[in-house]
Short mmCIF file of N, CA and C in Angstrom, two decimals:
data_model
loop_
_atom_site.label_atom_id
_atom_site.label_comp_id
_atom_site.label_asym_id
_atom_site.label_seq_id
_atom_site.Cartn_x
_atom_site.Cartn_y
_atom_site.Cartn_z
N UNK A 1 -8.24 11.15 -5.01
CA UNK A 1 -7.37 10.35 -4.15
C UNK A 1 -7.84 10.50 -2.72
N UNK A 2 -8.12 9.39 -1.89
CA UNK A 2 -8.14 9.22 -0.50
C UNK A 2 -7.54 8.84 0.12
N UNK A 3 -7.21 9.55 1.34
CA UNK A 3 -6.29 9.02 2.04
C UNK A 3 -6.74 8.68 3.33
N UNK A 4 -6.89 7.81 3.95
CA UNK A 4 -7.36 7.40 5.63
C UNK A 4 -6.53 7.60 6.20
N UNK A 5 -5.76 8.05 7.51
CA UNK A 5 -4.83 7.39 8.68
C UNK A 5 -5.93 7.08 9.94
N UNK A 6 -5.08 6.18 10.20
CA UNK A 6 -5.90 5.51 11.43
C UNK A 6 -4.48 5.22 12.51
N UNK A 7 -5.37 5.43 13.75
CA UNK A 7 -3.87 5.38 14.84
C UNK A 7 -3.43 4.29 14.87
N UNK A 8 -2.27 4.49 15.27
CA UNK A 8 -1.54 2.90 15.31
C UNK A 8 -2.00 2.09 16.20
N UNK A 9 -2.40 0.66 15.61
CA UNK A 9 -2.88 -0.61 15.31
C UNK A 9 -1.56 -1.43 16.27
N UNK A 10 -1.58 -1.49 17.41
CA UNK A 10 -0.91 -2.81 17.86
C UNK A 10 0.47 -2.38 17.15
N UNK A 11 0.96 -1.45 17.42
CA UNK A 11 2.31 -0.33 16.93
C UNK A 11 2.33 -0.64 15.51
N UNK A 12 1.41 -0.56 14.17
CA UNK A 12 1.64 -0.56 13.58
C UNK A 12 0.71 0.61 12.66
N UNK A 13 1.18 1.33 11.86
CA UNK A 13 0.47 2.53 11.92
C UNK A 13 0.14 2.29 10.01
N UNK A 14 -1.25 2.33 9.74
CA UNK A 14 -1.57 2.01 8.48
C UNK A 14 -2.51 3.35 7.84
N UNK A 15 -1.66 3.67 6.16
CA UNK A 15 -2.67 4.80 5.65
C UNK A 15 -3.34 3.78 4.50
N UNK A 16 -4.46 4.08 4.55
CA UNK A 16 -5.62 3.30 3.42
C UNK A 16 -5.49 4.45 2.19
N UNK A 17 -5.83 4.18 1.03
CA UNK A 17 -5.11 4.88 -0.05
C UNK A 17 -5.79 4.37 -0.86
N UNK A 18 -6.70 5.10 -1.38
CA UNK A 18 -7.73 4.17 -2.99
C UNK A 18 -7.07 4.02 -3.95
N UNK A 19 -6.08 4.96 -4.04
CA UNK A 19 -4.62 4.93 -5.45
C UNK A 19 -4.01 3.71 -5.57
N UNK A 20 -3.89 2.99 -4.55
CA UNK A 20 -3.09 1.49 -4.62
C UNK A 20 -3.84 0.42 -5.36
N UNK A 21 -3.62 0.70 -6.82
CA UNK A 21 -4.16 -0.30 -7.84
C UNK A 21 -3.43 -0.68 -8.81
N UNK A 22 -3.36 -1.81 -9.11
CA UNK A 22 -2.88 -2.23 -10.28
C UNK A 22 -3.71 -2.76 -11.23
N UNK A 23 -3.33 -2.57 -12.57
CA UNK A 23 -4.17 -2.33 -14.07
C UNK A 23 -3.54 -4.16 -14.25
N UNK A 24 -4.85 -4.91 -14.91
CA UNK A 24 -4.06 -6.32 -15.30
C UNK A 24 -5.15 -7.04 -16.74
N UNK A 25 -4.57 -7.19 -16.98
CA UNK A 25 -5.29 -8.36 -18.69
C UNK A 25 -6.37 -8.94 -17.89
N UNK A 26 -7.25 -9.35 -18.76
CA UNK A 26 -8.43 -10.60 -18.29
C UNK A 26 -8.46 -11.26 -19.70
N UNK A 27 -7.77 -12.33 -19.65
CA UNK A 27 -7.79 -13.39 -20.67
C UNK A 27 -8.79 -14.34 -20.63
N UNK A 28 -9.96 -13.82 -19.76
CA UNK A 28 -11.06 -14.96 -19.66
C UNK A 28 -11.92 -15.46 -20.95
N UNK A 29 -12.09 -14.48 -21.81
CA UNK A 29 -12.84 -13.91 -22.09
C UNK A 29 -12.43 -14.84 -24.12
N UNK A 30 -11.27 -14.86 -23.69
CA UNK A 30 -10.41 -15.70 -24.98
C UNK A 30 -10.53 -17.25 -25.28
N UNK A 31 -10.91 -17.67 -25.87
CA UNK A 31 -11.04 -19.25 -25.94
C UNK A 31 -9.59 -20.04 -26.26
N UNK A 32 -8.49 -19.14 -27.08
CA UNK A 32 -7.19 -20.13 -27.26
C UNK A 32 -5.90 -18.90 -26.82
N UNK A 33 -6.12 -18.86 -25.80
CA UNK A 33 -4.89 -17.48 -24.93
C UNK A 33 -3.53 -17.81 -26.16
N UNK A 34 -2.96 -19.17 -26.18
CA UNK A 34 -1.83 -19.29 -27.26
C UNK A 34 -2.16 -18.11 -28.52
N UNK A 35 -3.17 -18.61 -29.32
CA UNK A 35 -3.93 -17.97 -30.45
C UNK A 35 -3.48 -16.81 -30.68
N UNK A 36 -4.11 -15.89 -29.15
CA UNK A 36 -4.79 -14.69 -29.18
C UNK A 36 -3.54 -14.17 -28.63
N UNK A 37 -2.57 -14.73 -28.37
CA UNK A 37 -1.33 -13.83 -27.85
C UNK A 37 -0.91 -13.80 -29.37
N UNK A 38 -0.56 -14.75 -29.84
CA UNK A 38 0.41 -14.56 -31.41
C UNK A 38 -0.43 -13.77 -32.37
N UNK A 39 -1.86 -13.69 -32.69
CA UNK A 39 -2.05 -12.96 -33.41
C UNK A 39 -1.95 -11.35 -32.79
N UNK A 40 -2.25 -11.45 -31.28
CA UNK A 40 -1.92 -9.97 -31.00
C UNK A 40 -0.85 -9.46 -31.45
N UNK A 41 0.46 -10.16 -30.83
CA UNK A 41 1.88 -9.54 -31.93
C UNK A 41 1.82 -9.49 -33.33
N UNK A 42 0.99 -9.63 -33.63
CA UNK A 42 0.73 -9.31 -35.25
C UNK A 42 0.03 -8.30 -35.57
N UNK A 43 -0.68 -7.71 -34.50
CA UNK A 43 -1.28 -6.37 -34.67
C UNK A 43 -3.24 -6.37 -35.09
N UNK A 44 -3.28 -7.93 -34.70
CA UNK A 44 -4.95 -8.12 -34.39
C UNK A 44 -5.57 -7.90 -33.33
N UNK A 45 -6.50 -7.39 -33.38
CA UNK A 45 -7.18 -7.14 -32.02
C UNK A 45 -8.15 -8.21 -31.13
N UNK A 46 -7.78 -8.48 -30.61
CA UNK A 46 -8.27 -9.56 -29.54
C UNK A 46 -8.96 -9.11 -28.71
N UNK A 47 -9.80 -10.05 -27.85
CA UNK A 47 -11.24 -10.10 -26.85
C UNK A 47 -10.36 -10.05 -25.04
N UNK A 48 -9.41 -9.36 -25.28
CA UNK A 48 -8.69 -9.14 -23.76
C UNK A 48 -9.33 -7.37 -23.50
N UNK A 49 -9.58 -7.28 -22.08
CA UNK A 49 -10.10 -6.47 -21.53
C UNK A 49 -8.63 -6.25 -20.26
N UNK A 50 -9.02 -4.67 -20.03
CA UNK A 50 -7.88 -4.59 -18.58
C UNK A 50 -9.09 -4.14 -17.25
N UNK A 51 -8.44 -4.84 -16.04
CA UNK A 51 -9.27 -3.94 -15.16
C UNK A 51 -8.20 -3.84 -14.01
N UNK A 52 -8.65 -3.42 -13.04
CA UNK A 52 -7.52 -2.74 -12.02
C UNK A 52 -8.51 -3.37 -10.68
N UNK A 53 -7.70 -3.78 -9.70
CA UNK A 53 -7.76 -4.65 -8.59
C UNK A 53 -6.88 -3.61 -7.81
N UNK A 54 -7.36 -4.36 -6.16
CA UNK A 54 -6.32 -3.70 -5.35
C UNK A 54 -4.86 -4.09 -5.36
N UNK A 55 -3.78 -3.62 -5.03
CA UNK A 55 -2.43 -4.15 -5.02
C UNK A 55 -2.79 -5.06 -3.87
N UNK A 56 -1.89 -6.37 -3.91
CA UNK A 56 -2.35 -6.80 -2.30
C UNK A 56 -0.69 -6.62 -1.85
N UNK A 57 0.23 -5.77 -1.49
CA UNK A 57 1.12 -5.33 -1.38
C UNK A 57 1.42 -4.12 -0.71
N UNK A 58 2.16 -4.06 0.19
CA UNK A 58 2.03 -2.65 1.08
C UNK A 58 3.13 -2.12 1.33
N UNK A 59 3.10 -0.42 0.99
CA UNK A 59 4.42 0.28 0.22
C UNK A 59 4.45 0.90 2.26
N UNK A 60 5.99 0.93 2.95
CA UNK A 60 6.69 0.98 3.62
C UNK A 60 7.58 2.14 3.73
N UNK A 61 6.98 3.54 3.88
CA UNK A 61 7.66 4.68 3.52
C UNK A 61 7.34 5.59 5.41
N UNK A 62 8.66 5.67 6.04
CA UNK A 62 9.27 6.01 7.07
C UNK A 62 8.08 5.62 8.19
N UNK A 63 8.28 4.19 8.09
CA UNK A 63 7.38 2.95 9.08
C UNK A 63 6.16 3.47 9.31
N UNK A 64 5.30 3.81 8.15
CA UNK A 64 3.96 3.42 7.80
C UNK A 64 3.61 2.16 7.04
N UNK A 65 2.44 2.10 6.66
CA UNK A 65 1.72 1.00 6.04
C UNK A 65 0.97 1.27 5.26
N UNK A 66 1.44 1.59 3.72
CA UNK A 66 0.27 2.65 2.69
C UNK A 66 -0.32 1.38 1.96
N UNK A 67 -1.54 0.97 2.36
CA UNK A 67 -2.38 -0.33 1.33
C UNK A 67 -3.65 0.23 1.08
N UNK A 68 -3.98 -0.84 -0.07
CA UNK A 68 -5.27 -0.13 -0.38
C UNK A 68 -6.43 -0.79 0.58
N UNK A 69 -7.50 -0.09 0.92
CA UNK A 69 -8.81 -0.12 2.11
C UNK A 69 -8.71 -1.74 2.03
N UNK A 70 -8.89 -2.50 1.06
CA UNK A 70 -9.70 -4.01 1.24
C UNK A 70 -8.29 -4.51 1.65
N UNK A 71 -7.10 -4.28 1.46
CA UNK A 71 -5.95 -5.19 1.90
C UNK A 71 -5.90 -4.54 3.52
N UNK A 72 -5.99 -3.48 3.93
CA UNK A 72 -6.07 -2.85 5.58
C UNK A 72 -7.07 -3.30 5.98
N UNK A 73 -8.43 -3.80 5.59
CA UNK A 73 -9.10 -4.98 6.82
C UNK A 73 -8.80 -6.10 7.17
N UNK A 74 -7.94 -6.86 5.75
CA UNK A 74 -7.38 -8.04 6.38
C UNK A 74 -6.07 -8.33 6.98
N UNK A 75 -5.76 -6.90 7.06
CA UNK A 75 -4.19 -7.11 7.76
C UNK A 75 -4.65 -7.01 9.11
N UNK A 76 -5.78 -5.88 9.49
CA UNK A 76 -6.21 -5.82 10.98
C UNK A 76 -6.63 -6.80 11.32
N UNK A 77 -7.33 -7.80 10.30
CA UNK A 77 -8.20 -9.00 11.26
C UNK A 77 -6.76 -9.66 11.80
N UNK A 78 -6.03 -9.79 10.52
CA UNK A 78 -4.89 -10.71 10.61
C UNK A 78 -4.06 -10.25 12.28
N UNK A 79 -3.94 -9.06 12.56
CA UNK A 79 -3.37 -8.69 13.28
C UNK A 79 -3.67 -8.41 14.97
N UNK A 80 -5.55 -8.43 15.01
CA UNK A 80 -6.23 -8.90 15.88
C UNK A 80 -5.90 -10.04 16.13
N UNK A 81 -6.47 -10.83 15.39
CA UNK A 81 -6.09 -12.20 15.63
C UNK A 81 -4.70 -12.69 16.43
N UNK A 82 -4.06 -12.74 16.32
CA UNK A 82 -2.37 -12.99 16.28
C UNK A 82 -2.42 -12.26 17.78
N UNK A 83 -2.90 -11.07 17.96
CA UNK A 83 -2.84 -10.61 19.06
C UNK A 83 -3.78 -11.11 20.09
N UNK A 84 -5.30 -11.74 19.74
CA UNK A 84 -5.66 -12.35 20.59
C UNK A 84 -5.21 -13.63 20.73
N UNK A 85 -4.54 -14.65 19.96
CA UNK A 85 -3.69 -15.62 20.67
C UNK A 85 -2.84 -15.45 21.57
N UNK A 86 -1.84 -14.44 21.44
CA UNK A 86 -0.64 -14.54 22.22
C UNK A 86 -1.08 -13.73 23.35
N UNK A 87 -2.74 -12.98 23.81
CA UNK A 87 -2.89 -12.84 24.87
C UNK A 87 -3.26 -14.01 25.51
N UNK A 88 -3.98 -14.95 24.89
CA UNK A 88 -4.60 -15.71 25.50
C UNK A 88 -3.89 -16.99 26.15
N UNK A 89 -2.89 -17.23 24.94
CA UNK A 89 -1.52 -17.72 25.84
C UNK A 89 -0.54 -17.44 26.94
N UNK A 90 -0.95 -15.96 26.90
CA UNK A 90 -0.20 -15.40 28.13
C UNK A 90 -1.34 -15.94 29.74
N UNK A 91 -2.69 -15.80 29.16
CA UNK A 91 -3.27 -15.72 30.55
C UNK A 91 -3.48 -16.82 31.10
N UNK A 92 -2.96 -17.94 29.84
CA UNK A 92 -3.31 -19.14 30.13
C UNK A 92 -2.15 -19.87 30.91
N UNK A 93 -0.79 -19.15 31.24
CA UNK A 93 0.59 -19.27 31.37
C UNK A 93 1.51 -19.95 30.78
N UNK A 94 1.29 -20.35 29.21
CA UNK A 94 1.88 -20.67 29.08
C UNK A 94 3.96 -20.67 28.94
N UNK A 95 4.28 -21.04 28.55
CA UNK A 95 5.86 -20.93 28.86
C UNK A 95 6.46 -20.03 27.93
N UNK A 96 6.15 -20.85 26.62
CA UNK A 96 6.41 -19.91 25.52
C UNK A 96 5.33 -19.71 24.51
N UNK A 97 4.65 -17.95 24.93
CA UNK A 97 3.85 -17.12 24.07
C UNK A 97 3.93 -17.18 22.84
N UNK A 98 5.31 -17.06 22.22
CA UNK A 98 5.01 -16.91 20.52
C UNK A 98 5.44 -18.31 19.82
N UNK A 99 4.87 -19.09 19.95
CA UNK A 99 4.57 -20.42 19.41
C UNK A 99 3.83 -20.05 17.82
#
């Protein structure tokens, strides 16, 4: 298990966490998903595989930000971003910043 902290981000304070995964089916792999679900409840074994992805979901425990590494780069871009508009609206004067 890894854990990153990184200082707070534009007051928002994020731990990166490789543990934040979720396990999911890949039905790609099946030619009639109907099929291959009903004979599964029957106790046949079918061409479904599991693999585990990042959560893209971020757990909120006493105002942190616990996500996994690939969802914490795009919250920072996301959050750069957003922050370089509403500077740039500020310098530009506009009236109202958070448009």
């Amino acid at each position: 298990m890894r854990l990153s902290v990184y200082p707070s981000y534009a007051g928002v304070e994020i731990v990166e966490s490789d543990t934040l995964v979720e396990t999911v089916e890949d039905w790609s792999r099946v030619r009639s998903p109907g099929r291959a679900r009903r004979r599964l409840a029957k106790g046949h074994k079918q061409n479904i595989r599991t693999v585990t992805r990042p959560r893209r979901d971020a757990l909120v425990i006493g105002g942190k930000f616990y996500v996994h590494p690939a969802v914490a780069g795009e919250i920072r871009r996301q959050i750069s971003a957003q922050f370089d508009r509403l500077t740039e609206r500020t310098i530009m004067g506009e009236s109202n910043a958070f448009r």
